[in-house]
Amino acid sequence: MRQNKLLLSTLREAPAEAETRSHQLLLRAGYIRQLAAGIYTYLPLGRRVLRKLENIVREEMDRSGAQEILMPSMQPAELWKESERYEVYGKELMRLQDRHEREFVLGPTHEEVVTTLVGNEISSYRKLPVTVYQIQTKFRDERRPRSGLLRGREFLMKDAYSFDTGWDGLDQSYWTMFNAYHRIFSRCGLQFRAVHADSGAIGGEGGSHEFMALADIGEDTIVVCSACDYAANLEQAETAGAGGGSASGVAGNMPPLEKFHTPGIRTIGQLEQELGVKPEQIIKTLIYRGNGKIFAVLVRGDHEVNEIKVGKHIGAGEIALADYQSVMQAAGVESGFVGPVGLTIQDVLVDASVAEMANGISGAGETDYHFRNVVPGRDFALTYVGDFRNAAEGETCTHCGEGHLEFHLGIEIGHVFKLGTKYSEKLGASYLDSTGRSQPMIMGCYGIGISRMLAAVVEQNHDEQGIQWPAALAPYQVHILLISGKDKEQVAVAEALYEQLKQLGIETLLDDREERPGVKFKDSSLIGIPLAIVVGKAAAEGRVEFIERKTNGKEIVEIAQAVSRIREYY
Ligand code: 9G3
């Protein structure tokens, strides 16, 4: 491609709203342009990279035995009413009407459509298992689209769905897809971890894994054991309490409960500063609202409540800290002095680390007073003891008991779920088994954020000058920089090399613009093609300069050797 013709303009500066490096670089290097918040055009360079990503995904999906289909984005609202999800999703679900005022949604995902489709196409166990996939634009009206392609409102997803006759069949489909994901992300040169994850609103009985691209700007925290291969999203990571720890049982010889005056001391920090109390000696009592209920959660002063785990325990999607009024109403005192002793709230969830405390300090249920020598099980009931807290960095791994937990930030680029029969039952996707009995199909669903992956690759592959594309994804393989279009010898060498490489099927971009050398070098570093070949003064002596983008390594090469040297790269 001649750069003089290419629809490409690089920018010196990124717009202010672009905070993440990948967002800045993709805009400045002319890969994408924003049409509206969270909605992007892919310019030619961006489209070429996106297509390479799609093709890697497509190759590995096909290799795994999945069959490619393409479903509509416009979905009748009836399907979402049948699956009882129409009301579950609020403004994030794009809704519209057709000319007859019939209600539709723009697909954020396709469980409803694909389950109905396969349910209609298959009725015998002989035709199962089947896995279908599509590479298609999804619509999710994010409240705060940000970071460019990392969180858009219209984005490219590969979504796959497996249909089996039994749970062991689903296991087979799930791990086949899991392994295909491993190959895809490895081929894209991504640093990633597969972590145990929460299934969230999608539901399904069998758990799930997320594939996380490691990146400092990642929105998810993953927990990785330093010794074994345990890795989990922090939302899901088990803590010591997962074993349902029990009370220490030494209540017998504990000193009696003692109320003491703590005027204005409302927070853990104040208890620590003013009274020299250590956070792990404190019983933190938090009042929540969720599923129409007010309830309390007790965690140790040095731990954080895990709201996903708590929400799952009380059967609510979302939970939130109760406001001042609700706390006063439920506990009779402001939150800084709430404690478990004498608390009349119905449900008190006790994290196992609290249940195991010999004794602790807590609010006294009276303004400006706390209790010391609070003995769990003696001074308050241990009705619900469980794992209700976030794992803490550095604590011992619950899986191997040897390693300690390390925290990393990650970008979720893939998510695989065991769905079970949640959708097949609701939407009537059943088959006749070998005895002629009707059974619901057992499903799994599997997503990869392809456009998000493009940004994640840039997050992991850039330097101060610009993008450093892995060879498998670069928009072109070779970038020829013709330094002077007025120098006949340079032009001859550049054109000959360009033609030769095209003959060999090596994707080449020829910078034939009337620009100063400095501009060509700057743009080449910004665009990030893995190998640049400078055709300058040395061409007269039959030499060119290779510049390797990743290492910024430079090498003078005889023109006669140029093509064979390039072949060594690709
Ligand atoms: C919605 C809206 C947003 C959503 C969903 C539904 C996420 C929704 C979860 C999934 C699960 C898997 C198949 C591919 C892999 C992911 N955000 N999810 O169901 F209506 Cl507005 O999409 N689906």
XYZ file of C-alpha atoms and ligand atoms in Angstrom:
593
model
C 0.000 0.000 0.000
C 1.356 3.502 -0.787
C 1.076 5.673 2.307
C 0.420 8.675 0.104
C -2.918 7.059 -0.778
C -3.726 5.540 2.621
C -6.651 7.086 4.525
C -4.451 7.894 7.496
C -3.675 11.005 9.459
C -1.600 10.797 12.604
C -2.176 13.249 15.439
C 0.504 14.954 17.517
C -1.767 14.968 20.569
C -4.636 12.745 21.724
C -7.864 14.489 22.812
C -8.034 15.191 26.545
C -10.721 12.600 27.225
C -8.383 9.796 26.108
C -6.743 8.739 29.367
C -5.538 5.189 28.766
C -2.437 4.725 26.627
C -4.157 2.367 24.158
C -6.965 4.876 23.621
C -4.464 7.714 23.032
C -2.266 5.681 20.705
C -5.080 4.172 18.614
C -6.445 7.703 18.040
C -3.076 9.375 17.395
C -1.832 6.590 15.101
C -5.003 6.767 12.997
C -6.457 3.331 13.807
C -9.851 4.501 15.119
C -11.994 7.630 15.191
C -14.816 8.298 17.660
C -18.279 8.876 16.153
C -20.010 9.242 19.532
C -19.249 8.223 23.127
C -18.261 4.559 23.070
C -18.887 4.285 19.311
C -15.924 4.038 16.927
C -14.999 3.875 13.254
C -12.075 1.605 12.321
C -9.892 3.383 9.752
C -7.980 1.143 7.295
C -5.102 0.396 9.713
C -7.536 -0.460 12.510
C -9.691 -2.587 10.223
C -6.688 -4.638 9.125
C -5.720 -5.425 12.717
C -9.318 -6.248 13.657
C -9.531 -8.646 10.713
C -6.352 -10.428 11.809
C -7.810 -10.858 15.290
C -11.078 -12.150 13.840
C -9.218 -14.638 11.659
C -7.197 -16.039 14.561
C -10.427 -16.439 16.546
C -12.199 -17.983 13.547
C -9.350 -20.458 12.893
C -9.314 -21.667 16.484
C -13.114 -21.822 16.739
C -13.275 -23.909 13.557
C -10.406 -26.095 14.807
C -12.371 -26.712 18.023
C -15.285 -28.036 15.953
C -17.588 -25.065 16.476
C -19.714 -24.000 13.492
C -19.874 -20.368 12.433
C -23.297 -18.743 12.049
C -24.408 -15.096 11.987
C -27.438 -14.029 14.003
C -29.341 -10.737 13.686
C -28.646 -7.782 15.975
C -32.381 -6.919 16.009
C -34.107 -9.266 18.452
C -37.873 -9.374 19.174
C -38.539 -8.222 22.750
C -40.816 -11.269 23.182
C -37.738 -13.515 23.415
C -36.404 -11.415 26.302
C -39.784 -11.518 27.996
C -39.835 -15.322 27.588
C -36.378 -15.588 29.209
C -37.531 -13.127 31.897
C -34.576 -10.865 31.210
C -36.476 -7.979 29.594
C -37.104 -6.356 32.984
C -33.805 -7.463 34.548
C -31.724 -5.184 32.342
C -32.400 -1.479 32.507
C -31.027 1.270 30.355
C -28.028 -0.792 29.275
C -30.324 -2.851 27.011
C -30.835 -0.882 23.773
C -34.547 -0.947 22.971
C -36.296 0.235 19.803
C -39.546 -0.086 17.884
C -40.048 -1.033 14.239
C -42.420 0.836 11.928
C -45.369 -1.195 13.277
C -44.362 -0.150 16.802
C -43.341 -3.710 17.611
C -40.672 -3.796 20.369
C -37.125 -4.974 19.613
C -33.763 -4.939 21.372
C -30.327 -4.496 19.811
C -28.488 -7.630 20.924
C -26.052 -7.258 23.839
C -25.660 -11.032 23.703
C -27.534 -13.875 22.027
C -28.588 -16.566 24.514
C -32.279 -16.031 23.711
C -31.839 -16.060 19.939
C -29.474 -19.028 19.722
C -31.391 -21.192 22.209
C -34.613 -20.672 20.228
C -32.770 -21.322 16.960
C -31.083 -24.588 18.055
C -34.223 -25.659 19.903
C -36.107 -25.388 16.602
C -33.404 -27.058 14.512
C -32.558 -30.032 16.745
C -34.963 -32.530 18.385
C -32.925 -35.737 18.670
C -29.981 -36.625 20.908
C -28.307 -37.960 17.772
C -27.772 -34.387 16.550
C -26.042 -33.304 19.801
C -23.567 -32.028 20.876
C -23.323 -28.927 18.727
C -21.418 -25.676 19.308
C -22.146 -22.613 17.204
C -20.377 -19.246 17.195
C -20.575 -15.851 15.571
C -18.365 -12.788 15.256
C -20.769 -9.908 15.506
C -21.428 -6.404 16.778
C -22.978 -6.155 20.224
C -24.836 -3.206 21.729
C -24.674 -2.320 25.425
C -25.581 1.211 26.449
C -22.877 1.582 29.103
C -23.559 4.408 31.545
C -19.925 5.527 31.329
C -18.230 4.347 28.114
C -14.495 4.960 28.541
C -10.975 3.979 27.538
C -11.790 3.790 23.845
C -12.351 0.235 22.640
C -11.891 -1.162 26.156
C -15.448 -0.233 27.152
C -17.580 0.727 24.136
C -21.324 0.801 23.551
C -21.081 -0.920 20.167
C -18.331 -3.531 20.034
C -17.197 -6.691 18.271
C -17.656 -9.953 20.158
C -17.155 -13.607 19.329
C -19.941 -15.377 21.144
C -20.276 -19.154 21.101
C -22.907 -21.451 22.551
C -22.674 -25.194 23.179
C -25.579 -27.624 23.435
C -25.102 -31.043 25.041
C -27.268 -33.927 26.223
C -25.619 -34.115 29.639
C -23.337 -32.409 32.137
C -20.325 -34.494 31.209
C -20.915 -33.459 27.615
C -20.984 -29.817 28.723
C -17.709 -30.379 30.587
C -16.203 -31.643 27.331
C -17.483 -28.638 25.349
C -16.380 -26.232 28.078
C -12.776 -27.452 28.249
C -12.531 -27.705 24.469
C -13.490 -24.018 24.305
C -11.211 -23.189 27.264
C -8.242 -24.687 25.411
C -9.182 -22.870 22.199
C -9.115 -19.591 24.176
C -5.656 -20.443 25.452
C -4.440 -20.895 21.849
C -6.118 -17.679 20.664
C -4.637 -15.426 23.355
C -1.227 -17.074 23.060
C -1.177 -16.564 19.270
C -2.003 -12.886 19.863
C 1.052 -12.579 22.109
C -1.037 -11.563 25.121
C 0.084 -11.963 28.747
C -3.082 -13.460 30.261
C -4.407 -15.610 33.099
C -7.524 -17.789 33.203
C -9.181 -17.224 36.601
C -12.128 -18.717 38.443
C -14.945 -16.210 38.115
C -18.419 -15.361 39.296
C -21.206 -16.171 36.851
C -22.989 -12.917 37.627
C -26.436 -12.173 36.226
C -26.088 -14.653 33.370
C -26.728 -17.310 35.984
C -26.123 -20.930 35.168
C -25.179 -23.597 37.648
C -21.700 -24.618 36.680
C -19.374 -21.726 37.400
C -17.168 -19.931 34.968
C -13.667 -18.751 34.106
C -12.537 -15.323 32.938
C -9.511 -14.748 30.742
C -7.696 -11.650 31.979
C -5.101 -9.690 30.023
C -2.672 -8.376 32.651
C -2.574 -4.562 32.525
C -2.157 -1.779 35.082
C -5.324 -0.063 33.838
C -7.326 -3.275 34.164
C -10.648 -2.809 35.985
C -10.656 -6.286 37.505
C -8.455 -7.436 40.369
C -7.251 -11.012 40.050
C -5.779 -13.060 42.855
C -2.899 -15.407 41.958
C -1.172 -17.849 44.293
C 2.617 -17.533 44.419
C 3.029 -21.312 44.667
C 0.162 -23.268 43.045
C -1.882 -22.561 39.917
C -4.874 -21.149 41.802
C -6.073 -17.898 40.240
C -9.435 -16.199 40.718
C -11.231 -12.923 40.162
C -11.223 -11.123 43.522
C -15.045 -11.233 43.350
C -14.826 -14.986 43.568
C -11.516 -15.708 45.333
C -12.090 -17.944 48.338
C -10.769 -16.989 51.750
C -9.849 -19.094 54.781
C -13.474 -18.750 55.835
C -14.628 -20.746 52.835
C -14.305 -23.805 55.094
C -17.033 -22.324 57.343
C -14.724 -21.597 60.281
C -16.280 -22.102 63.719
C -16.062 -20.141 66.971
C -12.862 -20.487 68.969
C -14.834 -22.181 71.781
C -12.741 -20.561 74.531
C -15.642 -18.331 75.617
C -15.562 -19.958 79.054
C -12.598 -18.168 80.566
C -12.970 -14.855 78.699
C -13.290 -11.633 80.755
C -16.812 -10.160 80.767
C -18.061 -7.743 78.124
C -17.047 -4.186 79.022
C -18.539 -0.957 77.665
C -16.160 2.002 77.461
C -16.517 5.676 76.504
C -15.237 6.538 73.026
C -16.513 10.050 72.328
C -16.454 10.848 68.593
C -14.429 7.728 67.733
C -16.376 6.382 64.750
C -13.822 4.773 62.445
C -11.304 1.935 62.471
C -8.582 4.506 61.937
C -9.629 6.528 64.982
C -9.816 3.393 67.166
C -6.292 2.605 65.968
C -4.889 6.122 66.460
C -6.620 7.099 69.708
C -6.752 3.751 71.482
C -3.884 1.838 69.897
C -6.320 -0.904 68.853
C -5.144 -3.104 65.952
C -7.663 -3.444 63.045
C -7.614 -7.247 63.313
C -8.985 -6.897 66.867
C -12.027 -4.959 65.649
C -15.395 -6.396 64.610
C -16.622 -4.116 61.800
C -20.445 -4.124 61.541
C -21.900 -2.904 58.234
C -25.638 -2.491 57.557
C -26.718 -3.326 53.998
C -29.904 -3.182 51.967
C -30.598 -5.798 49.301
C -33.419 -7.968 47.967
C -35.827 -5.710 49.893
C -34.143 -6.571 53.189
C -31.930 -4.779 55.706
C -29.171 -7.022 57.024
C -25.791 -6.771 58.769
C -22.396 -8.104 57.727
C -19.566 -8.570 60.251
C -15.972 -8.596 59.022
C -12.679 -8.059 60.833
C -11.385 -4.462 60.890
C -8.556 -5.287 58.463
C -10.840 -6.981 55.885
C -13.266 -5.712 53.221
C -16.797 -6.988 52.598
C -17.108 -8.876 49.280
C -20.480 -7.631 48.038
C -20.701 -10.276 45.284
C -20.383 -13.112 47.797
C -22.863 -11.431 50.189
C -25.325 -10.756 47.336
C -25.223 -14.394 46.281
C -25.796 -15.538 49.879
C -28.914 -13.407 50.352
C -30.114 -14.067 46.794
C -29.880 -10.492 45.549
C -28.079 -9.283 42.432
C -27.159 -5.907 43.858
C -26.655 -4.905 47.488
C -25.726 -1.464 48.834
C -24.739 0.037 52.174
C -27.871 1.269 53.959
C -28.215 5.042 54.210
C -28.098 6.986 57.490
C -31.849 6.838 58.094
C -32.034 3.092 57.500
C -29.107 2.449 59.855
C -30.684 4.594 62.601
C -33.967 2.765 62.091
C -32.443 -0.731 62.032
C -29.713 -0.375 64.647
C -30.892 2.615 66.690
C -27.491 4.279 66.397
C -25.319 5.848 63.710
C -23.066 3.446 61.745
C -19.833 4.389 63.586
C -21.172 2.845 66.831
C -23.119 -0.116 65.437
C -22.077 -3.494 66.841
C -23.360 -7.095 66.832
C -24.190 -7.223 70.598
C -27.898 -6.681 71.106
C -28.396 -5.943 67.398
C -32.037 -6.732 66.610
C -31.565 -7.028 62.818
C -32.879 -10.374 61.544
C -29.986 -11.470 59.326
C -26.440 -11.004 60.579
C -23.827 -12.507 58.219
C -20.630 -13.260 60.132
C -17.426 -13.675 58.168
C -15.544 -16.751 59.363
C -12.545 -14.639 60.386
C -14.802 -12.874 62.919
C -16.327 -16.125 64.167
C -12.781 -17.363 64.862
C -11.820 -14.307 66.943
C -11.281 -15.109 70.654
C -12.561 -11.649 71.494
C -12.753 -8.243 69.885
C -13.781 -4.602 70.040
C -17.045 -3.475 68.492
C -19.486 -0.590 68.538
C -21.725 -0.724 71.641
C -24.970 0.173 69.863
C -24.864 3.505 71.713
C -23.393 6.805 70.498
C -19.839 7.426 71.768
C -19.508 3.909 73.278
C -17.727 0.723 72.266
C -17.446 -2.776 73.787
C -14.220 -4.652 74.502
C -13.976 -8.394 75.244
C -16.724 -9.121 72.728
C -16.744 -12.925 72.413
C -18.388 -14.239 69.207
C -20.881 -16.959 70.092
C -21.138 -15.719 73.703
C -22.106 -12.067 73.251
C -23.813 -12.469 69.863
C -25.204 -15.431 67.905
C -23.225 -16.993 65.075
C -26.218 -17.726 62.855
C -24.718 -17.332 59.380
C -20.947 -17.922 59.356
C -19.321 -17.966 55.918
C -16.931 -16.418 53.445
C -18.205 -12.851 53.065
C -14.963 -10.964 52.607
C -12.397 -10.132 49.947
C -9.215 -12.154 49.999
C -6.391 -9.993 51.347
C -3.098 -9.539 49.499
C -0.382 -11.692 51.055
C -2.638 -14.083 52.932
C -2.030 -17.819 52.657
C -3.553 -19.595 49.664
C -6.597 -21.664 50.671
C -5.833 -24.169 47.894
C -2.266 -25.220 48.607
C -1.712 -23.736 52.058
C 1.840 -22.985 50.970
C 1.858 -19.920 48.704
C 0.572 -16.449 49.428
C -1.940 -14.473 47.375
C -0.674 -11.831 44.934
C -2.996 -9.227 43.413
C -2.799 -8.233 39.728
C -4.984 -5.934 37.627
C -6.517 -7.364 34.474
C -8.729 -6.576 31.502
C -11.421 -9.200 30.943
C -10.981 -10.319 27.310
C -12.809 -13.654 27.513
C -15.391 -15.345 29.686
C -16.593 -18.963 29.527
C -19.710 -20.113 31.389
C -21.450 -23.379 32.180
C -25.075 -22.326 31.742
C -26.877 -25.627 32.318
C -30.589 -25.526 31.490
C -31.390 -21.939 32.518
C -32.193 -20.838 28.940
C -33.111 -24.170 27.347
C -35.890 -24.700 29.907
C -37.264 -21.181 29.584
C -37.117 -21.188 25.783
C -38.070 -24.824 25.197
C -34.848 -26.103 23.688
C -35.316 -29.814 24.378
C -34.434 -33.052 22.618
C -35.701 -36.631 22.714
C -33.170 -38.884 24.470
C -32.456 -42.483 23.464
C -35.517 -43.667 25.435
C -37.726 -41.118 23.646
C -38.061 -38.875 26.718
C -37.913 -35.089 26.247
C -34.914 -33.478 27.994
C -33.667 -29.860 28.139
C -30.358 -29.281 26.371
C -27.391 -28.541 28.637
C -25.749 -25.282 27.519
C -22.514 -23.391 27.819
C -21.714 -19.909 26.504
C -18.341 -18.445 25.619
C -17.388 -14.845 24.798
C -14.321 -13.014 23.561
C -14.282 -9.216 23.322
C -12.488 -8.864 19.990
C -12.427 -5.063 19.826
C -11.491 -4.937 23.511
C -8.689 -7.413 22.787
C -7.267 -5.029 20.169
C -6.936 -2.344 22.856
C -5.558 -4.842 25.400
C -2.811 -5.840 22.925
C -1.817 -2.159 22.619
C -1.854 -1.765 26.421
C 0.680 -4.588 26.610
C 2.693 -3.650 23.510
C 3.738 -0.020 23.354
C 6.557 2.318 24.360
C 6.892 6.104 24.578
C 7.060 6.442 20.782
C 3.954 4.373 19.988
C 2.547 0.915 19.326
C 4.693 -2.236 18.965
C 2.425 -4.744 17.182
C 3.078 -8.472 17.629
C 3.863 -9.897 14.164
C 0.585 -11.850 14.015
C -1.547 -8.714 14.348
C 0.324 -5.848 12.651
C -1.636 -4.032 9.912
C 1.391 -4.504 7.637
C 4.502 -6.648 8.049
C 7.051 -4.252 6.580
C 7.194 -0.438 6.520
C 9.505 0.938 3.787
C 10.565 4.538 4.558
C 11.644 6.300 1.360
C 13.646 9.231 2.727
C 13.826 11.384 -0.405
C 11.330 11.093 -3.238
C 13.603 13.453 -5.243
C 16.586 11.103 -5.180
C 16.176 8.813 -8.224
C 18.379 6.063 -6.784
C 16.453 5.935 -3.498
C 13.156 5.854 -5.398
C 14.404 3.016 -7.614
C 15.567 0.934 -4.637
C 12.387 1.566 -2.654
C 10.079 0.758 -5.582
C 11.988 -2.410 -6.484
C 11.908 -3.646 -2.873
C 8.189 -2.781 -2.609
C 7.388 -4.749 -5.786
C 9.506 -7.731 -4.707
C 7.828 -7.936 -1.313
C 4.378 -7.651 -2.866
C 5.255 -10.532 -5.207
C 6.243 -12.573 -2.161
C 2.929 -11.790 -0.464
C 4.602 -9.824 2.317
C 2.185 -7.038 3.373
C 4.116 -3.805 2.845
C 3.384 -0.127 3.478
C 5.568 2.254 1.443
C 5.936 5.723 2.951
C 6.236 7.695 -0.295
C 4.907 10.960 1.172
C 6.604 14.302 0.575
C 7.471 14.599 4.283
C 10.679 15.360 6.177
C 12.569 12.244 7.397
C 11.806 13.096 11.022
C 8.083 12.967 10.366
C 8.433 9.585 8.643
C 10.431 8.117 11.533
C 7.991 9.506 14.136
C 4.932 8.196 12.280
C 6.548 4.807 11.723
C 7.222 4.425 15.468
C 3.689 5.561 16.261
C 1.978 3.165 13.820
C 4.061 0.283 15.142
C 4.730 -1.984 12.138
C 7.239 -4.579 13.428
C 9.941 -3.993 10.765
C 10.872 -0.678 9.107
C 13.301 -0.510 6.198
C 14.941 2.890 5.670
C 15.867 3.650 2.057
C 18.141 6.692 2.365
C 21.579 7.963 1.256
C 23.199 4.540 1.783
C 21.014 3.187 -1.033
C 23.573 4.699 -3.427
C 26.131 2.251 -1.986
C 23.604 -0.585 -2.166
C 22.662 -0.619 1.493
C 19.428 -0.045 3.513
C 18.780 0.097 7.262
C 16.494 -2.327 9.106
C 14.812 -1.006 12.273
C 13.070 -3.570 14.482
C 10.188 -1.787 16.252
C 10.066 -3.984 19.380
C 13.731 -3.649 20.316
C 14.479 -0.471 18.346
C 17.418 -2.538 17.058
C 19.092 -1.148 13.908
C 21.030 -3.105 11.264
C 22.637 -2.109 7.955
C 21.722 -4.691 5.282
C 23.008 -5.113 1.713
C 20.048 -4.564 -0.633
C 20.749 -7.937 -2.236
C 20.265 -9.590 1.199
C 17.223 -7.493 2.140
C 14.512 -9.902 1.035
C 16.145 -12.990 2.536
C 16.695 -11.073 5.817
C 13.004 -10.110 5.822
C 12.037 -13.746 5.239
C 13.908 -14.549 8.470
C 11.410 -12.318 10.322
C 8.261 -13.845 8.810
C -27.920 -7.634 28.638
C -27.107 -6.498 28.764
C -25.792 -6.611 29.161
C -25.266 -7.874 29.442
C -26.069 -9.008 29.302
C -27.412 -8.894 28.898
C -23.442 -9.208 30.083
C -25.499 -10.316 29.587
C -23.554 -11.622 30.256
C -23.235 -12.308 28.976
C -22.867 -13.733 29.121
C -22.250 -14.326 27.895
C -22.543 -14.971 25.593
C -21.119 -14.591 25.279
C -20.276 -14.554 26.503
C -20.888 -13.751 27.614
N -23.942 -7.995 29.841
N -24.194 -10.334 29.965
O -26.133 -11.376 29.482
F -29.190 -7.478 28.235
Cl -27.774 -4.955 28.407
O -23.278 -11.733 27.932
N -23.073 -14.196 26.714
